[in-house]
Coordinates of C-alpha atoms and ligand atoms in Angstrom, one line a residue:
M1460 CA 192.9 -45.8 -125.0
E1461 CA 190.5 -44.7 -122.2
F1462 CA 191.6 -44.1 -118.6
A1463 CA 189.1 -43.8 -115.7
Y1464 CA 190.5 -42.0 -112.7
L1465 CA 189.5 -40.7 -109.3
G1466 CA 187.7 -37.4 -110.1
P1467 CA 186.0 -35.1 -110.4
R1468 CA 188.3 -32.9 -112.6
G1469 CA 190.8 -31.1 -110.5
T1470 CA 192.0 -33.9 -108.2
F1471 CA 195.6 -34.7 -107.4
T1472 CA 194.9 -38.0 -109.3
E1473 CA 194.1 -36.1 -112.5
A1474 CA 197.4 -34.1 -112.1
A1475 CA 199.4 -37.2 -111.6
L1476 CA 197.7 -38.9 -114.6
R1477 CA 199.1 -36.2 -116.8
R1478 CA 202.6 -37.3 -115.8
L1479 CA 202.0 -40.9 -116.8
P1480 CA 203.7 -41.7 -120.1
A1481 CA 201.1 -44.4 -120.9
A1482 CA 198.3 -41.9 -120.7
K1483 CA 199.7 -39.5 -123.4
G1484 CA 196.9 -38.9 -125.9
A1485 CA 194.4 -41.0 -124.0
T1486 CA 190.8 -40.1 -123.2
T1487 CA 190.4 -39.5 -119.5
T1488 CA 187.1 -40.1 -117.6
P1489 CA 186.7 -38.9 -114.0
M1490 CA 184.8 -41.2 -111.7
S1491 CA 183.6 -40.5 -108.1
S1492 CA 185.4 -43.3 -106.1
V1493 CA 188.4 -45.7 -106.3
A1494 CA 186.0 -48.6 -106.3
E1495 CA 184.0 -47.2 -109.3
V1496 CA 187.3 -46.7 -111.3
L1497 CA 188.5 -50.3 -110.6
D1498 CA 185.0 -51.8 -111.4
A1499 CA 184.9 -49.9 -114.7
V1500 CA 188.3 -51.5 -115.6
R1501 CA 187.1 -55.0 -114.5
R1502 CA 183.9 -54.7 -116.5
G1503 CA 185.9 -53.6 -119.6
E1504 CA 184.1 -50.2 -119.8
V1505 CA 187.6 -48.5 -119.9
D1506 CA 191.0 -49.8 -120.9
A1507 CA 192.7 -48.7 -117.7
G1508 CA 192.2 -47.0 -114.3
F1509 CA 194.4 -44.6 -112.3
V1510 CA 194.1 -44.4 -108.5
P1511 CA 196.1 -43.3 -105.5
L1512 CA 198.0 -46.1 -103.7
E1513 CA 200.1 -44.5 -100.9
N1514 CA 201.1 -41.2 -99.4
S1515 CA 204.5 -40.5 -97.8
Q1516 CA 202.9 -38.9 -94.8
E1517 CA 199.6 -40.8 -94.3
G1518 CA 200.5 -44.2 -95.7
T1519 CA 198.3 -46.6 -97.7
V1520 CA 195.1 -45.6 -99.4
T1521 CA 193.4 -48.7 -98.0
V1522 CA 190.5 -48.9 -100.4
T1523 CA 193.0 -49.2 -103.3
V1524 CA 195.1 -51.9 -101.7
D1525 CA 192.0 -53.9 -100.5
E1526 CA 190.5 -53.8 -103.9
L1527 CA 193.7 -55.0 -105.5
V1528 CA 194.3 -57.7 -102.9
G1529 CA 190.8 -59.0 -102.6
G1530 CA 188.6 -58.0 -105.6
E1531 CA 188.4 -59.7 -109.1
P1532 CA 192.1 -59.7 -110.3
L1533 CA 193.7 -56.6 -111.8
V1534 CA 197.3 -55.8 -112.3
I1535 CA 199.4 -52.7 -112.0
A1536 CA 201.0 -51.6 -115.3
G1537 CA 202.7 -48.3 -114.2
E1538 CA 203.0 -45.7 -111.5
A1539 CA 203.4 -42.0 -111.0
V1540 CA 204.6 -40.1 -108.0
L1541 CA 203.4 -36.5 -107.4
P1542 CA 204.5 -34.0 -104.7
V1543 CA 201.3 -32.9 -102.9
T1544 CA 201.0 -29.3 -101.6
M1545 CA 197.8 -28.4 -99.7
V1546 CA 196.0 -25.1 -99.4
L1547 CA 193.0 -23.9 -97.4
A1548 CA 190.4 -22.7 -99.9
S1549 CA 187.4 -20.7 -98.8
E1550 CA 185.4 -17.5 -99.5
K1551 CA 185.6 -16.9 -95.7
T1552 CA 188.5 -16.0 -93.5
A1553 CA 189.5 -18.2 -90.6
D1554 CA 187.0 -16.8 -88.0
G1555 CA 184.1 -17.6 -90.3
I1556 CA 185.1 -21.2 -90.9
T1557 CA 183.3 -23.9 -88.9
T1558 CA 183.5 -26.8 -91.4
V1559 CA 186.5 -28.0 -93.5
A1560 CA 186.0 -30.8 -96.1
S1561 CA 188.5 -32.9 -97.9
H1562 CA 189.6 -36.4 -98.8
P1563 CA 190.5 -38.2 -95.6
H1564 CA 194.2 -38.5 -96.8
A1565 CA 194.4 -34.7 -97.4
L1566 CA 192.8 -33.9 -94.0
A1567 CA 195.4 -36.2 -92.4
Q1568 CA 198.2 -34.4 -94.1
V1569 CA 197.1 -31.0 -92.5
R1570 CA 196.2 -32.4 -89.1
G1571 CA 198.7 -30.1 -87.3
Y1572 CA 197.6 -27.0 -89.2
L1573 CA 193.9 -27.6 -88.4
R1574 CA 194.6 -28.2 -84.7
R1575 CA 196.7 -25.0 -84.6
E1576 CA 194.8 -22.6 -86.8
L1577 CA 191.2 -23.9 -86.9
P1578 CA 190.8 -25.8 -83.6
N1579 CA 187.0 -25.3 -83.5
A1580 CA 186.3 -26.3 -87.1
T1581 CA 184.8 -29.7 -87.9
A1582 CA 186.7 -31.8 -90.5
V1583 CA 184.4 -33.6 -92.9
N1584 CA 185.4 -36.4 -95.2
A1585 CA 184.8 -36.0 -99.0
L1586 CA 185.4 -38.5 -101.8
S1587 CA 188.2 -36.3 -103.2
T1588 CA 189.8 -32.9 -102.7
A1589 CA 188.1 -31.6 -105.9
E1590 CA 184.7 -33.0 -104.7
A1591 CA 185.2 -31.1 -101.5
A1592 CA 185.9 -27.9 -103.4
Q1593 CA 182.6 -28.4 -105.4
R1594 CA 180.7 -28.8 -102.1
V1595 CA 182.2 -25.6 -100.7
L1596 CA 181.1 -23.8 -103.9
V1597 CA 177.5 -24.8 -103.4
G1598 CA 177.7 -23.7 -99.7
E1599 CA 177.6 -27.2 -98.1
F1600 CA 180.9 -26.5 -96.2
D1601 CA 182.8 -23.4 -95.4
A1602 CA 186.2 -24.5 -96.6
C1603 CA 188.2 -27.3 -98.2
I1604 CA 191.7 -28.6 -98.2
C1605 CA 192.9 -29.1 -101.8
A1606 CA 195.7 -28.5 -104.3
P1607 CA 196.4 -24.8 -105.3
F1608 CA 195.3 -25.7 -108.9
T1609 CA 192.0 -27.2 -107.6
A1610 CA 191.2 -24.0 -105.8
E1611 CA 192.1 -21.9 -108.8
A1612 CA 190.0 -24.0 -111.2
A1613 CA 187.0 -23.8 -108.8
G1614 CA 187.4 -20.0 -108.4
L1615 CA 187.9 -20.4 -104.6
P1616 CA 190.2 -17.9 -102.9
V1617 CA 193.2 -19.5 -101.0
Q1618 CA 193.3 -18.5 -97.4
A1619 CA 196.5 -20.3 -96.6
F1620 CA 199.2 -21.8 -98.8
N1621 CA 201.5 -24.8 -98.1
I1622 CA 199.7 -26.0 -95.0
G1623 CA 200.8 -29.6 -95.1
D1624 CA 202.5 -30.8 -91.9
N1625 CA 205.3 -32.2 -94.1
P1626 CA 206.3 -29.9 -96.9
N1627 CA 207.9 -32.8 -98.8
A1628 CA 204.8 -35.0 -98.9
E1629 CA 204.2 -37.0 -102.1
T1630 CA 201.6 -39.5 -103.2
R1631 CA 202.1 -42.6 -105.4
F1632 CA 199.4 -43.4 -107.9
V1633 CA 199.0 -46.6 -110.0
H1634 CA 197.9 -47.4 -113.5
V1635 CA 195.7 -50.5 -113.3
V1636 CA 194.6 -52.9 -116.1
R1637 CA 192.9 -56.3 -116.5
P1638 CA 195.4 -59.2 -116.3
C1639 CA 197.8 -59.1 -119.3
P1640 CA 201.6 -59.6 -119.9
P1641 CA 203.7 -57.0 -118.1
P1642 CA 205.5 -54.1 -119.9
E1643 CA 209.1 -55.0 -121.0
P1644 CA 211.7 -54.8 -118.1
S1645 CA 213.2 -51.4 -117.9
G1646 CA 216.0 -52.2 -115.5
N1647 CA 214.2 -50.1 -112.8
D1648 CA 211.1 -52.1 -112.0
I1649 CA 208.9 -53.1 -109.2
T1650 CA 206.9 -56.3 -108.8
S1651 CA 203.8 -56.1 -106.5
L1652 CA 202.3 -59.1 -104.8
A1653 CA 199.7 -60.1 -102.3
V1654 CA 200.8 -63.0 -100.2
Y1655 CA 198.6 -65.2 -97.9
I1656 CA 200.5 -67.3 -95.3
D1657 CA 199.3 -70.3 -93.3
H1658 CA 198.5 -68.8 -90.0
D1659 CA 199.1 -71.9 -88.0
Q1660 CA 202.7 -72.2 -89.2
V1661 CA 205.5 -70.7 -87.0
G1662 CA 207.9 -68.6 -89.0
A1663 CA 205.6 -68.5 -92.1
L1664 CA 206.4 -64.8 -92.7
L1665 CA 210.1 -65.3 -92.2
A1666 CA 210.0 -68.0 -94.8
V1667 CA 208.4 -65.6 -97.3
L1668 CA 211.0 -62.9 -96.6
T1669 CA 213.8 -65.5 -97.0
E1670 CA 212.7 -66.3 -100.6
F1671 CA 213.6 -62.7 -101.4
A1672 CA 216.6 -62.2 -99.2
V1673 CA 218.5 -65.2 -100.5
R1674 CA 218.1 -64.0 -104.1
G1675 CA 219.2 -60.4 -103.3
I1676 CA 215.7 -59.0 -104.0
N1677 CA 215.0 -55.8 -102.1
L1678 CA 211.6 -55.1 -100.6
T1679 CA 210.5 -51.5 -100.9
R1680 CA 207.3 -52.0 -99.0
I1681 CA 205.4 -54.5 -96.9
E1682 CA 201.9 -53.8 -95.6
S1683 CA 199.5 -56.1 -93.9
R1684 CA 195.8 -55.8 -94.5
P1685 CA 193.0 -57.8 -92.8
T1686 CA 191.5 -60.5 -95.1
G1687 CA 188.1 -60.1 -93.4
E1688 CA 187.9 -63.9 -92.5
A1689 CA 188.5 -63.5 -88.8
L1690 CA 190.6 -61.4 -86.3
G1691 CA 194.3 -61.9 -86.9
R1692 CA 193.9 -63.0 -90.5
Y1693 CA 196.0 -60.8 -92.7
A1694 CA 197.3 -60.7 -96.3
F1695 CA 200.7 -59.1 -97.0
F1696 CA 201.0 -56.6 -99.8
L1697 CA 204.6 -56.5 -101.0
D1698 CA 206.6 -54.3 -103.5
C1699 CA 209.9 -55.9 -104.5
T1700 CA 212.6 -54.4 -106.8
G1701 CA 212.8 -56.4 -110.1
H1702 CA 210.6 -57.7 -112.9
L1703 CA 208.6 -60.9 -113.4
A1704 CA 210.9 -61.7 -116.4
D1705 CA 214.1 -61.6 -114.1
A1706 CA 215.4 -65.1 -113.4
R1707 CA 215.7 -64.4 -109.6
M1708 CA 212.2 -62.9 -109.4
G1709 CA 210.9 -66.0 -111.2
E1710 CA 212.6 -68.3 -108.7
A1711 CA 211.4 -66.3 -105.7
L1712 CA 207.8 -66.4 -107.0
M1713 CA 208.0 -70.2 -107.5
G1714 CA 209.3 -70.5 -104.0
L1715 CA 206.4 -68.4 -102.7
R1716 CA 203.9 -70.5 -104.7
R1717 CA 205.3 -73.6 -103.0
I1718 CA 205.2 -72.4 -99.4
C1719 CA 202.3 -69.9 -99.2
A1720 CA 198.6 -70.5 -98.8
D1721 CA 198.1 -68.2 -101.8
V1722 CA 200.0 -65.7 -103.9
R1723 CA 198.4 -63.0 -106.1
Y1724 CA 200.7 -61.4 -108.6
L1725 CA 199.8 -57.7 -108.9
G1726 CA 202.1 -56.6 -111.7
S1727 CA 205.6 -55.7 -112.8
Y1728 CA 206.1 -52.1 -113.9
R1729 CA 208.6 -49.3 -114.3
R1730 CA 209.3 -47.2 -111.1
D1731 CA 208.7 -43.5 -111.4
R1732 CA 211.6 -42.8 -109.1
S1733 CA 215.1 -44.2 -109.0
D1734 CA 216.4 -44.3 -105.5
D1735 CA 220.1 -44.9 -105.0
P1736 CA 220.6 -48.6 -105.9
V1737 CA 220.9 -50.9 -102.8
P1738 CA 224.2 -52.7 -103.2
A1739 CA 223.8 -56.5 -103.8
P1740 CA 225.1 -58.5 -100.9
K1741 CA 228.1 -60.8 -101.6
G1742 CA 227.2 -63.6 -104.0
L1743 CA 223.8 -61.9 -105.0
S1744 CA 224.8 -59.6 -107.9
D1745 CA 223.6 -60.3 -111.5
T1746 CA 227.2 -61.3 -112.3
D1747 CA 227.2 -63.8 -109.4
F1748 CA 224.0 -65.3 -110.6
T1749 CA 225.2 -65.6 -114.2
A1750 CA 228.5 -67.1 -113.2
A1751 CA 226.8 -69.7 -111.0
A1752 CA 224.4 -70.7 -113.8
D1753 CA 227.4 -71.0 -116.2
W1754 CA 229.2 -73.2 -113.7
L1755 CA 226.2 -75.5 -113.3
R1756 CA 225.7 -75.7 -117.1
H1757 CA 229.4 -76.6 -117.4
L1758 CA 229.1 -79.5 -114.9
R1759 CA 225.9 -80.8 -116.6
D1760 CA 227.8 -80.8 -119.9
G1761 CA 230.4 -83.0 -118.4
G1762 CA 233.0 -80.3 -118.1
R1763 CA 236.0 -80.5 -115.8
P1764 CA 234.7 -80.0 -112.2
Ligands
LIG878 O1 191.4 -36.2 -103.5 C1 192.3 -36.1 -104.4 O2 192.6 -35.1 -105.0 C2 193.0 -37.4 -104.7 O3 193.6 -37.5 -105.8 C3 193.1 -38.4 -103.7 C4 194.3 -38.3 -102.7 C5 194.6 -39.6 -101.9 O4 193.8 -40.6 -102.0 O5 195.6 -39.6 -101.2 C6 195.5 -38.0 -103.5 C7 196.6 -37.3 -103.1 C8 196.6 -36.6 -101.8 O6 197.4 -37.4 -100.9 C9 195.2 -36.5 -101.2 C10 194.1 -37.2 -101.7

């Protein structure tokens, strides 16, 4: 089993990959961008890819969502959530720092710190936190924002620890494969979808949400991304609790298929976190669904109404 991931060695992505059960014993190959990782999976050069999807502070990693929603189909087979702690790494102290490099998501997570402590430094985007550290080492930039373990591995002194604006920030990463049957339901799963609605239809998005609501399926995320066709044309990226194999998820998907311009299934997979379960509304628990199905079967069998 070979996994490609957003590298170089030392990224948050690499640290998160170590937590993914499916990657135990796998060969791991760093690549320099999310697009490169996903293309290597599409071309069959590796079995799987591992890339960041969203951060609790800065939101979506748009390149990942856009690739999943719009590129040659891939599916998510798993996820891992990693707390992200940022440091300022540099051989120089604050007065000597005029450039600070990092991944745009990492820079965004320390925006307040940079404004307060290094107001005159220029922030420069890098492909990842570990790439930024390498560029500091060769003297291209004065400092970088990265994980404590990245600074240590690069041999860069840490000038300030825990500089994230939100000390509880965490990033969610996904394990991506070529289309294949999903892992078995675990009882704590998410199904991800990209949904395209008819833009000239009033209430089209409400109709999509209704397919889930009437079946007691909880949405944990909804994100709109431009399709690129024209201004105002958006696709919706949805995460819903439940698995493709669940009867109610199957019915919701069939409903979407009937009413939407297009639906792209993006995978059913085990959640890395178990939030407190959202109580099922009246009539929408698993027991309610089974009892209603039994009743219908009874009627169809000619039983007493
Ligand atoms: O640059 C890295 O180390 C990454 O793994 C990428 C990434 C991201 O895309 O959000 C991962 C986690 C952090 O939120 C910052 C950067």
